[in-house]
Coordinates of C-alpha atoms in Angstrom, one line a residue:
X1 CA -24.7 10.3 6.8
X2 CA -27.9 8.7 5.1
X3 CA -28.1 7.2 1.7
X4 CA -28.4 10.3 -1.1
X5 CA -27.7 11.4 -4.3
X6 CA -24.1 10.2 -3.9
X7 CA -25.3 7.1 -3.3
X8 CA -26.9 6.7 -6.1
X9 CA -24.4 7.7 -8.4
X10 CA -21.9 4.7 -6.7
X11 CA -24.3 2.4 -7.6
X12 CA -24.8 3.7 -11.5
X13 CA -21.1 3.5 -11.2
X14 CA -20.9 -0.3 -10.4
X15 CA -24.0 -0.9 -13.1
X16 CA -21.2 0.7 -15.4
X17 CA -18.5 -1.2 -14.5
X18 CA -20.0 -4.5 -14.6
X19 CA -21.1 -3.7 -18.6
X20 CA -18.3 -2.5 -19.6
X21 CA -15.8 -4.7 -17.8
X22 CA -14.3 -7.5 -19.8
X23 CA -14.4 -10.0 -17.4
X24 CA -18.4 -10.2 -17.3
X25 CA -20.8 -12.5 -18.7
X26 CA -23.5 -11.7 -20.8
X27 CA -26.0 -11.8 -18.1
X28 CA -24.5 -9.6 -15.8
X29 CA -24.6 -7.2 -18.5
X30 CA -28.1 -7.9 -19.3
X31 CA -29.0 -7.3 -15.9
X32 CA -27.3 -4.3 -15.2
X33 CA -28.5 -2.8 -18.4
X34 CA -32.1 -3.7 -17.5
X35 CA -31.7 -1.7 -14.1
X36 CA -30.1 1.3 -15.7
X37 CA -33.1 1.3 -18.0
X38 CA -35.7 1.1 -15.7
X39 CA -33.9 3.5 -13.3
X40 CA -34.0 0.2 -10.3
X41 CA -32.8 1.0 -6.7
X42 CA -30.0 -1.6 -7.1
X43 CA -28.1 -2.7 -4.0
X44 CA -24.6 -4.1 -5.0
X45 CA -23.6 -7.3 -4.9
X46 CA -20.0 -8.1 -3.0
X47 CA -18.2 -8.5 -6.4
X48 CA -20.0 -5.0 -7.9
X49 CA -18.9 -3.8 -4.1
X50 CA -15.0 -4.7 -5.0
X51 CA -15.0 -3.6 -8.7
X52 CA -16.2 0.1 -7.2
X53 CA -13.5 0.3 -5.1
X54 CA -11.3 -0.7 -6.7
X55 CA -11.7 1.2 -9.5
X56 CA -12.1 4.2 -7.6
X57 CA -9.0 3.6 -5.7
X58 CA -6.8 2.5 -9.2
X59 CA -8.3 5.8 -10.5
X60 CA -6.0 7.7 -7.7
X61 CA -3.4 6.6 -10.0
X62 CA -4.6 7.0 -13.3
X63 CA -6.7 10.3 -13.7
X64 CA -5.3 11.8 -10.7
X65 CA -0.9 11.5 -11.4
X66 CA 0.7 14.1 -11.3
X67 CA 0.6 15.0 -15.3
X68 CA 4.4 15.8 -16.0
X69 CA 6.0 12.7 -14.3
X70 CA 2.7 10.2 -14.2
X71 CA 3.7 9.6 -10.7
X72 CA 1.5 9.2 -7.9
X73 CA 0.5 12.5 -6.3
X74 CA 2.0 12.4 -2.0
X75 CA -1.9 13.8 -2.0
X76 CA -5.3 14.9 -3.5
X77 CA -7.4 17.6 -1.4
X78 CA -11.0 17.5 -2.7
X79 CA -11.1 21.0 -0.6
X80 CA -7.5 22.4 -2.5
X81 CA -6.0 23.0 0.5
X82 CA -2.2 22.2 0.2
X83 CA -0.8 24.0 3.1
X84 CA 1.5 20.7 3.7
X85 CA 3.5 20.1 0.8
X86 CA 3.3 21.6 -3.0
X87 CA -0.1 19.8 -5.3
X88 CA 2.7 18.8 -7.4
X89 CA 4.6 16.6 -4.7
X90 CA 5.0 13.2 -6.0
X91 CA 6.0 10.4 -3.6
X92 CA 8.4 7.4 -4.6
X93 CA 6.6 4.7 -2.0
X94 CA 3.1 5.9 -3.3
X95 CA 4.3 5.7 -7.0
X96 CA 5.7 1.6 -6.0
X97 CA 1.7 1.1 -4.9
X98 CA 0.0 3.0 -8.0
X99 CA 2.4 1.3 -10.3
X100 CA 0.3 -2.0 -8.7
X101 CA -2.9 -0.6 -8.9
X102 CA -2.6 0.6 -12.7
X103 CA -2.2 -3.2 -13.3
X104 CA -5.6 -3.9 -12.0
X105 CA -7.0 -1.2 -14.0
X106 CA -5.0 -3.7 -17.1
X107 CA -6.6 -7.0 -15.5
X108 CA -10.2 -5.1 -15.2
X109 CA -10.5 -3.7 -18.3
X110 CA -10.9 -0.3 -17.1
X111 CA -7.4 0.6 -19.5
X112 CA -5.7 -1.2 -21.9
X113 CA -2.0 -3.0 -21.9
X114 CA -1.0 0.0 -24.2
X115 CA -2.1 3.1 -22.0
X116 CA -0.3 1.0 -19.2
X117 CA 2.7 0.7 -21.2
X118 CA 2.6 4.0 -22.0
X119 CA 1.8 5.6 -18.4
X120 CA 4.9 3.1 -17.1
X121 CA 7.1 4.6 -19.5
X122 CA 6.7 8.6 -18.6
X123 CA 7.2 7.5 -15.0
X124 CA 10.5 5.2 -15.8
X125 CA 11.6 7.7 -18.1
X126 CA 11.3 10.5 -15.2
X127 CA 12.8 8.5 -12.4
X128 CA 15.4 7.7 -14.7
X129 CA 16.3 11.6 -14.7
X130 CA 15.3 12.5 -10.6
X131 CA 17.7 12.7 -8.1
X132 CA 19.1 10.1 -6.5
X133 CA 21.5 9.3 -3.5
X134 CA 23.9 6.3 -4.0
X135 CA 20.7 4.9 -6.5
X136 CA 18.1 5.5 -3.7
X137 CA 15.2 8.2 -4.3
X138 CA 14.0 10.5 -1.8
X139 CA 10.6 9.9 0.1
X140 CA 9.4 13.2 -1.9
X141 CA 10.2 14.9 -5.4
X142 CA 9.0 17.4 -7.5
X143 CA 6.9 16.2 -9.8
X144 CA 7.6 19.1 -12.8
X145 CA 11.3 18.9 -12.2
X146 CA 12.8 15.7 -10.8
X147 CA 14.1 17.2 -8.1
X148 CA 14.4 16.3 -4.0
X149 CA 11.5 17.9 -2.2
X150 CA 12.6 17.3 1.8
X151 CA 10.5 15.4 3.6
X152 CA 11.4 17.0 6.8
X153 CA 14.9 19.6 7.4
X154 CA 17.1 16.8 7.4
X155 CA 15.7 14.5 5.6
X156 CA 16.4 15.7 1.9
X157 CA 18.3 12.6 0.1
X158 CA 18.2 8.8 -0.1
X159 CA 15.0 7.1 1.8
X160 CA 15.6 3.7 1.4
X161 CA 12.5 2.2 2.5
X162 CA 10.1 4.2 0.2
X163 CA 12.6 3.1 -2.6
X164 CA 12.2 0.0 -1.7
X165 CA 8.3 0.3 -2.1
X166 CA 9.4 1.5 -5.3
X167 CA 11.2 -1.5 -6.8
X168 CA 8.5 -3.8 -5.0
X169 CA 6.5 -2.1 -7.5
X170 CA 8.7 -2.0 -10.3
X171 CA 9.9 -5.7 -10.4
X172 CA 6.0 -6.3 -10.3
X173 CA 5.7 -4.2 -13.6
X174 CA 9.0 -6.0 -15.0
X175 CA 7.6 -9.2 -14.6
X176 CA 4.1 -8.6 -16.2
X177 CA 5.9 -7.4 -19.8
X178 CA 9.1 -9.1 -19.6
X179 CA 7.4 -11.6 -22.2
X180 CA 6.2 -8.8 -24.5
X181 CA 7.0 -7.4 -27.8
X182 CA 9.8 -5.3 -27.9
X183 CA 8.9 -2.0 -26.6
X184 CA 8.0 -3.7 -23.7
X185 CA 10.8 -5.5 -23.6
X186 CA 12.8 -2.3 -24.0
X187 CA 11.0 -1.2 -20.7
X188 CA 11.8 -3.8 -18.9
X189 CA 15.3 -3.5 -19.4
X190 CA 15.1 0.1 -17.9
X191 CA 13.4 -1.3 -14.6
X192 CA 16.3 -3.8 -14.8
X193 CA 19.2 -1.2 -14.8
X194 CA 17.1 1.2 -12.3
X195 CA 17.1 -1.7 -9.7
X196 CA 20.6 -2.1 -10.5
X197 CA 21.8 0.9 -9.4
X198 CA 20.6 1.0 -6.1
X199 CA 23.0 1.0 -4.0
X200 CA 21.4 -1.0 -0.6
X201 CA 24.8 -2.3 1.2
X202 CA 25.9 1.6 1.1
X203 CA 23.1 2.2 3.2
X204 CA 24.7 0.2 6.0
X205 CA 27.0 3.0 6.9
X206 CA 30.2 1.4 5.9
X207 CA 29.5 -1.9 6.8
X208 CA 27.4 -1.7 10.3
X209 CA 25.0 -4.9 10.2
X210 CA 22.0 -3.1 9.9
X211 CA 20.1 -1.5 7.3
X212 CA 19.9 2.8 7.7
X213 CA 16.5 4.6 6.5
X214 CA 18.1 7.8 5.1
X215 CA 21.2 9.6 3.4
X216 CA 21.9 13.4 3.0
X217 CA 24.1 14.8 0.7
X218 CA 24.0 18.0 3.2
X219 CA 23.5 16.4 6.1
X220 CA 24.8 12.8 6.4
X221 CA 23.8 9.8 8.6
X222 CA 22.2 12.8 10.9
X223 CA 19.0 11.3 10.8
X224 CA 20.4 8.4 12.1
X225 CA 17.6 5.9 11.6
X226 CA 19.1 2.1 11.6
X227 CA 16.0 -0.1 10.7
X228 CA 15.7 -2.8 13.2
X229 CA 12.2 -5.2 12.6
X230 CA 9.0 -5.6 13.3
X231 CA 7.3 -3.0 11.5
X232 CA 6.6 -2.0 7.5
X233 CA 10.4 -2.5 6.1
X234 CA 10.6 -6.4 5.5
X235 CA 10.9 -5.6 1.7
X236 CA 13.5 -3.4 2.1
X237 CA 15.8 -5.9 3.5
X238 CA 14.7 -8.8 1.3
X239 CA 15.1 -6.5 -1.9
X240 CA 18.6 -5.8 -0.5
X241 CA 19.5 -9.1 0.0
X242 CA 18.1 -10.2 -3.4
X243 CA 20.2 -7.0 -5.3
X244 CA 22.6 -8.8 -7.7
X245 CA 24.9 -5.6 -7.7
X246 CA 24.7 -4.0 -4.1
X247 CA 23.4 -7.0 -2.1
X248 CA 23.4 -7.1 1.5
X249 CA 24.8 -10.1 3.8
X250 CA 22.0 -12.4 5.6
X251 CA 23.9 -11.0 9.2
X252 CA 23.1 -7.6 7.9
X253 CA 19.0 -9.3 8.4
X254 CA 19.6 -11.4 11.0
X255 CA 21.3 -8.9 13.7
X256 CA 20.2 -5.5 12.2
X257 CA 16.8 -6.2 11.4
X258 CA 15.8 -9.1 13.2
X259 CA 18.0 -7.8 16.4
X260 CA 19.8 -10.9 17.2
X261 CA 16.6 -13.1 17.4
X262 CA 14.7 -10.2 19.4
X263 CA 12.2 -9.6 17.1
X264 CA 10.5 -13.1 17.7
X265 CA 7.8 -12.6 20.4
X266 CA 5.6 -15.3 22.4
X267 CA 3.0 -12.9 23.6
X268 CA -0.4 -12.9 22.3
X269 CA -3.3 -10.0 22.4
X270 CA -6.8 -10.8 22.1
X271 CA -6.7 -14.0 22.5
X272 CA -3.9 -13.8 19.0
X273 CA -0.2 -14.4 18.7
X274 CA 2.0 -11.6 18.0
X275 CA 4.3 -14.2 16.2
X276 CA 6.9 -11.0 16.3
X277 CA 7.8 -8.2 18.3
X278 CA 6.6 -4.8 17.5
X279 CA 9.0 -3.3 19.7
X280 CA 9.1 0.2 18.6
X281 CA 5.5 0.5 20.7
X282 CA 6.5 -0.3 23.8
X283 CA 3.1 1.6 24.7
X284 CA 0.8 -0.6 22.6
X285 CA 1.2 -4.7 21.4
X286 CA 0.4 -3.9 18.2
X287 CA 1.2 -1.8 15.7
X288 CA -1.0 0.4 12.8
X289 CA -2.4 -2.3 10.3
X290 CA 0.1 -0.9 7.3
X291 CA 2.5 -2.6 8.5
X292 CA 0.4 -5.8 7.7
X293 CA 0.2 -4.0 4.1
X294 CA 3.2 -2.2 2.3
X295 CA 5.4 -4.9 2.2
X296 CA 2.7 -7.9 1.6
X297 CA 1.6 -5.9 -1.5
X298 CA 3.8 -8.1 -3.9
X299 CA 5.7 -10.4 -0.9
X300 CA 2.9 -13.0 -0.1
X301 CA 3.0 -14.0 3.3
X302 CA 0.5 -17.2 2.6
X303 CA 3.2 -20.3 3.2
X304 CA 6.0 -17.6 3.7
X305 CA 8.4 -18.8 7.2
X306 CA 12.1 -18.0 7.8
X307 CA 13.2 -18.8 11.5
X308 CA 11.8 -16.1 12.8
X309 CA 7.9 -16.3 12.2
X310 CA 5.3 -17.8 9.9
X311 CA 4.4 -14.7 8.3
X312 CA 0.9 -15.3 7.2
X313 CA -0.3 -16.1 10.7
X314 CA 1.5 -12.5 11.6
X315 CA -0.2 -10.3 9.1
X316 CA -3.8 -12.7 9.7
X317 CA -3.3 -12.2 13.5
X318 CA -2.9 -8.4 13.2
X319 CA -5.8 -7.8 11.4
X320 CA -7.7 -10.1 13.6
X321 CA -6.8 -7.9 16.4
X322 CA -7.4 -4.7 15.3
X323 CA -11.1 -6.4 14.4
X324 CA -11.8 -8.0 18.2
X325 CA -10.1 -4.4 19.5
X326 CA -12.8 -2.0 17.6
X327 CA -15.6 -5.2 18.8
X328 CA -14.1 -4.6 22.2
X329 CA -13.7 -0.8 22.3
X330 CA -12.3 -0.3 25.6
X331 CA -12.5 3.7 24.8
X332 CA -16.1 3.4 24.3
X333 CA -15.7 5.4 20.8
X334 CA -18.8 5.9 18.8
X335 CA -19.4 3.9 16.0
X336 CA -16.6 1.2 16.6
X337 CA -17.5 -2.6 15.6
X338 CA -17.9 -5.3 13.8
X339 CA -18.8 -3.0 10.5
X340 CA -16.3 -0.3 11.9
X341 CA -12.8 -1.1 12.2
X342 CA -9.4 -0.3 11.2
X343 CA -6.2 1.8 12.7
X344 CA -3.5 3.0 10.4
X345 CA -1.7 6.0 10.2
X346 CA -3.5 8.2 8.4
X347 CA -4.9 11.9 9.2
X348 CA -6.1 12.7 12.4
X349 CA -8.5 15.0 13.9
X350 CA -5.2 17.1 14.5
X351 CA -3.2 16.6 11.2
X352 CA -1.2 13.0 11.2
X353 CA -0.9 10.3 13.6
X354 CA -0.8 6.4 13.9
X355 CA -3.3 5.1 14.8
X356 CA -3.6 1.7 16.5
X357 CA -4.8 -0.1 19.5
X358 CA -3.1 1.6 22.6
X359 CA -2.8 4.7 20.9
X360 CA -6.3 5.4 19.6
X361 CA -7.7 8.3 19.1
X362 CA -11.0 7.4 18.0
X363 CA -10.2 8.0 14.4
X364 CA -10.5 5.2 11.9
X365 CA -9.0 5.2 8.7
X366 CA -10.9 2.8 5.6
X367 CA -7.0 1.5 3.7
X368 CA -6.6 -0.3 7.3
X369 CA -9.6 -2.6 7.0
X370 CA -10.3 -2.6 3.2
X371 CA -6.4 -3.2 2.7
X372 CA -6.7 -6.5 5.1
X373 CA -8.9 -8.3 2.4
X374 CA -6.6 -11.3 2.3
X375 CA -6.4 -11.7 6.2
X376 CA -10.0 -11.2 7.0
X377 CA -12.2 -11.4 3.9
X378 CA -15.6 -11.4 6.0
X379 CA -14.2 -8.8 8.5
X380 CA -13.4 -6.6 5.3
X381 CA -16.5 -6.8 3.7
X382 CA -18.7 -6.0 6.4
X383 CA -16.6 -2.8 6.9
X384 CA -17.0 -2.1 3.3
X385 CA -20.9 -2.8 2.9
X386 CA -21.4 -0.1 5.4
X387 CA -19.6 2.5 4.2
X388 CA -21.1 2.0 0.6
X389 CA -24.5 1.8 2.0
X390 CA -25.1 3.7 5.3
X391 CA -21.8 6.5 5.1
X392 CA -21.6 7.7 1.4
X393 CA -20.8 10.3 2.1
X394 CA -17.0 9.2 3.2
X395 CA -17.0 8.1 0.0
X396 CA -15.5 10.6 -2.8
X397 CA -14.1 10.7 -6.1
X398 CA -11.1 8.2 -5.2
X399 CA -13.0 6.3 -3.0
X400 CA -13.5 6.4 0.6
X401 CA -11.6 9.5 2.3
X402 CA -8.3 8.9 4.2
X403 CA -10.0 8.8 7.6
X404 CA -13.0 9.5 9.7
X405 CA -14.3 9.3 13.4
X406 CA -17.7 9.6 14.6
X407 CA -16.4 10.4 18.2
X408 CA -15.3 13.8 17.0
X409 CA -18.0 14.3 13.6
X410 CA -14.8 14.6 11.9
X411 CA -14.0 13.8 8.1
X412 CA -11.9 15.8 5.5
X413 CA -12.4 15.2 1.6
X414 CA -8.5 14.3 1.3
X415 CA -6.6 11.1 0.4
X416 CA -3.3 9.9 0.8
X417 CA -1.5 8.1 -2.0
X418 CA 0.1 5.5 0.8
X419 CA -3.2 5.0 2.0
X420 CA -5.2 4.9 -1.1
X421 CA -2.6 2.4 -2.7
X422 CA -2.6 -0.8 -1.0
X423 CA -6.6 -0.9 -1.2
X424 CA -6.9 -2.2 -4.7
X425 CA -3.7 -4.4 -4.6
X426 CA -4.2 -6.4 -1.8
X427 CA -8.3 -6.6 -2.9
X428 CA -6.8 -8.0 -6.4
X429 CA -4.4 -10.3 -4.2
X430 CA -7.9 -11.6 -2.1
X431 CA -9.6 -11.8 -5.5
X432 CA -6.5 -13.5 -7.8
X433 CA -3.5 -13.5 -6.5
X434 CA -2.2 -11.5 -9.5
X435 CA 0.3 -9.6 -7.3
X436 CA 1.7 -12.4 -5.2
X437 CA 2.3 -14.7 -8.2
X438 CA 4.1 -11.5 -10.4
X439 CA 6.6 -10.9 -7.5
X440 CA 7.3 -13.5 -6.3
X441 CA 8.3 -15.3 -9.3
X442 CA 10.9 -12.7 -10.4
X443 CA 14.5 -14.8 -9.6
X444 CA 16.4 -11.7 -7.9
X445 CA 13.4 -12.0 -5.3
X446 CA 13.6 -15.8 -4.5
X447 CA 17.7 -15.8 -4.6
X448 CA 17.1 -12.6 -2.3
X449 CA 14.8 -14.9 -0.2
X450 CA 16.8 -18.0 -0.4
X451 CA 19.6 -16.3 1.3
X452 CA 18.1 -14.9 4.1
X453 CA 16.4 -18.5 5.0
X454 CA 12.7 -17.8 3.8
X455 CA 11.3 -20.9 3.0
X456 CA 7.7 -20.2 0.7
X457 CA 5.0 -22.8 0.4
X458 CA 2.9 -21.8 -2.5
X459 CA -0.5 -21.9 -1.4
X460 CA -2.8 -19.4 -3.6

């Protein structure tokens, strides 16, 4: 995996982004043009380092939507194999993180306010028309025709928590045009009434104090998934507290998702508090660093305590111990370290798993280190450095693929919209804050937080 063409071409590609970006001076420009003219072996710089990636990862979400919905593809195969799911899947979590990402392509100057505009529009104008179960989404549609795709036998209606992703991403969008002229405005009004309708205290099966996953026309509560904390759902139960049409109670958080006070833990791992408990791995302390990500996208967990955790030393400490667990590698997997770290869920060496410390398979997956930017910002780069300079060729078209290991001289040329997402996002959170600030100043989101005792300390 030595430095070739490939690599060459990244580094054009940052050269290019640096001129053409609006947020560079002059002599950065001068520079870069200077090296592309005398054809210089360039190595990037950090910042040229998080402009390709970024830009790599936004374009996910820009060139590679599905074209009749603009929605984010469930997944791009390099290799066009799609013996999973249809090409033309489209996933309603995936499209809450690309909606983020197409912002930084705004902020960048990669596109402009108006292709955003317009790009936001097909996709609100399209979920506006897709199924939907008591205002929820499913975790799948098709992309050409609006309809449910199941995600599994049963699970072919509502999926609350990937609708939650959604709105995460939509309120984000409302509160970037909500000030603009009046088409904008116009669009903001249609996020407005598509946050209004869903319905998140239906989802609590007739009044049980706990939040459920999914809803089937055909089949009911059958899959019979009451969400109970710690793991990725914390938006999901702040967005349905903070709903100002179907809101839930703050017992509904406090006994469903926070189980009665269970969910606080006073266990530490690598030398780290836990802070809470990730109970549903009774295998493994820890869980697979996404859940450090999805909800933290727009939610920022810097000052953020209710009285059940400070939630910026949770998502710091989990990174930090997936880092001292890769440093440690008590498997002995090859490659594993300080420039090598990360555990998500992700594609495997045998399809799909998740992937954490005490259930490692000696697969690593990029989004779980590269998406950890604000926890670990020197941790983060080192992993990213390497893979730009010594494994290009994990690197494709959308940046670097879903997952690797060196145990097993495995790689595939895929990517995963969930996985691809939360890469530029939470970089743009390290590098501004732009997320954080967007989110969390929409009012639904601080009454929603307010209720359920979240105190936030702004500290960006």
């Amino acid at each position: 995996m030595r430095l070739n063409l490939q690599n060459n071409i990244l580094v054009l590609t940052a050269i290019l982004l640096s001129i053409f970006s609006c947020k560079n001076n002059t002599k950065n420009k001068e520079n870069s043009e200077l090296a592309l003219a005398n054809n210089t072996k360039v190595e990037l710089t950090e910042n040229q380092l998080l402009d390709t990636i970024q830009y790599q990862t936004f374009n996910y979400f820009w060139d590679g939507a599905e074209p009749n919905s603009g929605m984010a593809r469930e997944r791009i195969h390099l290799d066009e194999n799609y013996s999973s799911s249809p090409k033309n899947t489209v996933t309603t979590g995936g499209t809450g993180f690309g909606l983020m990402a197409i912002l930084v392509g705004v902020e960048r100057g990669w596109i402009t306010r108006e292709q955003a505009f317009k790009r936001y529009t097909k996709i609100v104008n399209f979920l506006e028309n897709a199924d939907r179960f008591h205002g929820a989404w499913s975790h799948w549609i098709d992309g050409e025709t609006g309809k449910v795709y199941p995600f599994g036998k049963k699970d072919n209606g509502g999926d609350l928590v990937e609708t939650a992703f959604l709105i995460q991403g939509l309120l984000t969008v409302s509160e970037y045009f909500k000030d603009g002229n009046k088409q904008e405005q116009e669009l903001v009004a249609k996020i407005d009434k598509l946050w209004k309708d869903v319905e998140w205290s239906w989802y609590t099966k007739g009044g049980e104090d706990v939040l459920y996953w999914h809803w089937s026309p055909e089949y009911g509560w059958d899959m019979n998934f009451p969400v109970g904390g710690y793991n990725e759902c914390l938006i999901m139960y702040v967005l349905a507290a903070a709903s100002p049409t179907h809101p839930i109670s703050k017992e509904v958080y406090e006994k469903g998702w926070a189980r009665n006070g269970a969910i606080v833990s006073k266990d530490s791992y690598y030398d780290e508090e836990l802070v809470l408990d990730y109970f549903e791995h009774s295998d493994a302390p820890i869980g697979p660093l996404f859940w450090a990500h999805y909800s933290y996208l727009g939610l920022n967990p810097k000052g953020l305590t209710d009285q059940f955790g400070d939630y910026w030393k949770l998502t710091q400490n989990h990174a930090k111990i997936h880092y001292k667990y890769a440093i440690d590698n008590p498997k002995n997997y090859k490659g594993y370290g300080k420039d090598i770290w990360g555990f998500t869920s992700s594609y495997s060496v045998k399809g799909y798993a998740g992937h954490r410390p005490g259930d490692d398979l000696g697969v690593v997956s990029p989004t779980a280190a590269l998406s950890s930017f604000p926890y670990t910002p020197k941790e983060s780069m080192q992993m990213l450095k390497n893979l730009y300079k010594n494994h290009d060729s994990l690197i494709g078209k959308y940046g670097p693929y879903d997952a690797f290991s060196f145990e097993h001289k495995w790689y595939l040329p895929r990517y995963l919209a969930i996985d691809q997402g939360p890469i530029p996002v939470m970089i743009e959170n390290h590098r501004t804050g732009l997320f954080w600030k967007l989110f969390m100043k929409n009012n639904d989101v601080q009454t929603g937080l307010k209720k359920l005792g979240f105190k936030h300390e702004n500290k960006n």
